């Protein structure tokens, strides 16, 4: 049996990655635009984006010299379906997720 949920929950455990997901809820973004408001290096942002991509939470696409990032909610849906098995959780409401992610303060270095 393939464990696809562990990378999702591990990715969501980090506040910087949650901040990035909140940004990508609004629109697709270039990596440099993702990095601009964060208080970490571009290399650090790239590492976070790699974790999110490996977890299936985002997709990255090179367009010329620019790498664009796009939210992929399917991994969140899979996690939601798993949590529903406990009978305590509703399906993922992307608007509620966005509100939660916006309330999470960005990490400070």
Coordinates of C-alpha atoms in Angstrom, one line a residue:
X1 CA 0.0 0.0 0.0
X2 CA 1.4 3.4 -1.0
X3 CA 1.6 6.1 1.7
X4 CA 0.6 9.3 0.0
X5 CA -0.7 11.0 3.1
X6 CA 2.5 11.3 5.1
X7 CA 4.2 13.7 2.7
X8 CA 1.0 15.8 2.7
X9 CA 0.8 16.1 6.4
X10 CA 4.5 16.6 6.7
X11 CA 4.3 19.4 4.2
X12 CA 1.4 21.1 6.0
X13 CA 3.2 20.9 9.3
X14 CA 5.5 23.8 8.4
X15 CA 4.2 27.4 8.7
X16 CA 6.2 28.6 5.8
X17 CA 4.7 26.0 3.5
X18 CA 1.2 26.9 4.8
X19 CA 1.9 30.5 4.0
X20 CA 3.0 29.5 0.5
X21 CA -0.1 27.5 0.0
X22 CA -2.2 30.5 1.1
X23 CA -0.5 32.6 -1.5
X24 CA -1.1 30.1 -4.2
X25 CA -4.8 29.9 -3.3
X26 CA -5.1 33.4 -4.8
X27 CA -3.3 32.7 -8.1
X28 CA -0.4 30.9 -9.8
X29 CA 2.9 32.6 -9.0
X30 CA 6.5 32.7 -10.2
X31 CA 9.0 31.3 -7.7
X32 CA 10.5 34.8 -7.3
X33 CA 7.0 36.2 -6.5
X34 CA 6.5 33.5 -3.9
X35 CA 9.9 34.3 -2.3
X36 CA 9.4 38.1 -2.3
X37 CA 7.2 38.4 0.9
X38 CA 9.0 35.7 2.8
X39 CA 11.9 36.4 5.1
X40 CA 14.0 33.5 3.8
X41 CA 16.4 33.0 0.9
X42 CA 15.3 32.0 -2.6
X43 CA 17.1 28.7 -2.1
X44 CA 15.1 28.2 1.1
X45 CA 11.9 28.9 -0.7
X46 CA 12.9 26.5 -3.5
X47 CA 13.4 23.8 -0.9
X48 CA 9.9 24.4 0.6
X49 CA 8.4 24.3 -2.9
X50 CA 10.1 21.0 -3.6
X51 CA 8.5 19.5 -0.4
X52 CA 5.1 20.9 -1.5
X53 CA 5.6 19.5 -5.0
X54 CA 6.7 16.0 -3.8
X55 CA 3.6 16.0 -1.5
X56 CA 1.4 16.7 -4.6
X57 CA 0.2 20.0 -3.1
X58 CA 1.6 22.1 -5.9
X59 CA 2.7 21.7 -9.5
X60 CA 5.6 23.6 -11.0
X61 CA 6.0 24.5 -14.7
X62 CA 8.9 26.1 -16.4
X63 CA 7.8 28.9 -18.9
X64 CA 10.9 30.1 -20.5
X65 CA 13.3 31.2 -17.7
X66 CA 10.6 31.4 -15.1
X67 CA 9.2 28.6 -12.9
X68 CA 5.6 29.0 -12.1
X69 CA 3.8 27.3 -9.1
X70 CA 0.2 26.3 -9.1
X71 CA -1.9 24.9 -6.2
X72 CA -3.1 21.3 -6.8
X73 CA -5.9 20.6 -4.3
X74 CA -6.2 16.9 -5.0
X75 CA -3.7 16.0 -2.3
X76 CA -5.8 18.0 0.2
X77 CA -8.9 16.2 -0.9
X78 CA -7.2 12.9 -0.3
X79 CA -6.3 14.0 3.2
X80 CA -9.8 15.2 3.8
X81 CA -11.3 11.9 2.7
X82 CA -8.9 10.1 5.1
X83 CA -9.9 12.4 8.0
X84 CA -13.6 11.9 7.2
X85 CA -13.1 8.3 8.2
X86 CA -12.9 9.5 11.8
X87 CA -16.3 11.0 11.5
X88 CA -15.2 14.3 13.0
X89 CA -14.1 16.2 10.0
X90 CA -16.0 17.7 7.1
X91 CA -14.6 17.7 3.6
X92 CA -12.0 20.4 2.7
X93 CA -13.6 23.8 2.3
X94 CA -11.0 25.7 0.3
X95 CA -12.4 29.0 1.5
X96 CA -12.1 28.0 5.1
X97 CA -8.6 26.6 4.4
X98 CA -7.6 29.9 2.9
X99 CA -8.9 31.8 5.9
X100 CA -7.0 29.5 8.2
X101 CA -3.8 29.9 6.2
X102 CA -4.1 33.7 6.2
X103 CA -4.4 33.6 10.0
X104 CA -1.1 31.7 10.2
X105 CA 1.7 34.3 10.7
X106 CA 4.6 34.0 8.3
X107 CA 7.8 32.7 9.9
X108 CA 10.3 35.2 11.1
X109 CA 14.1 34.7 10.8

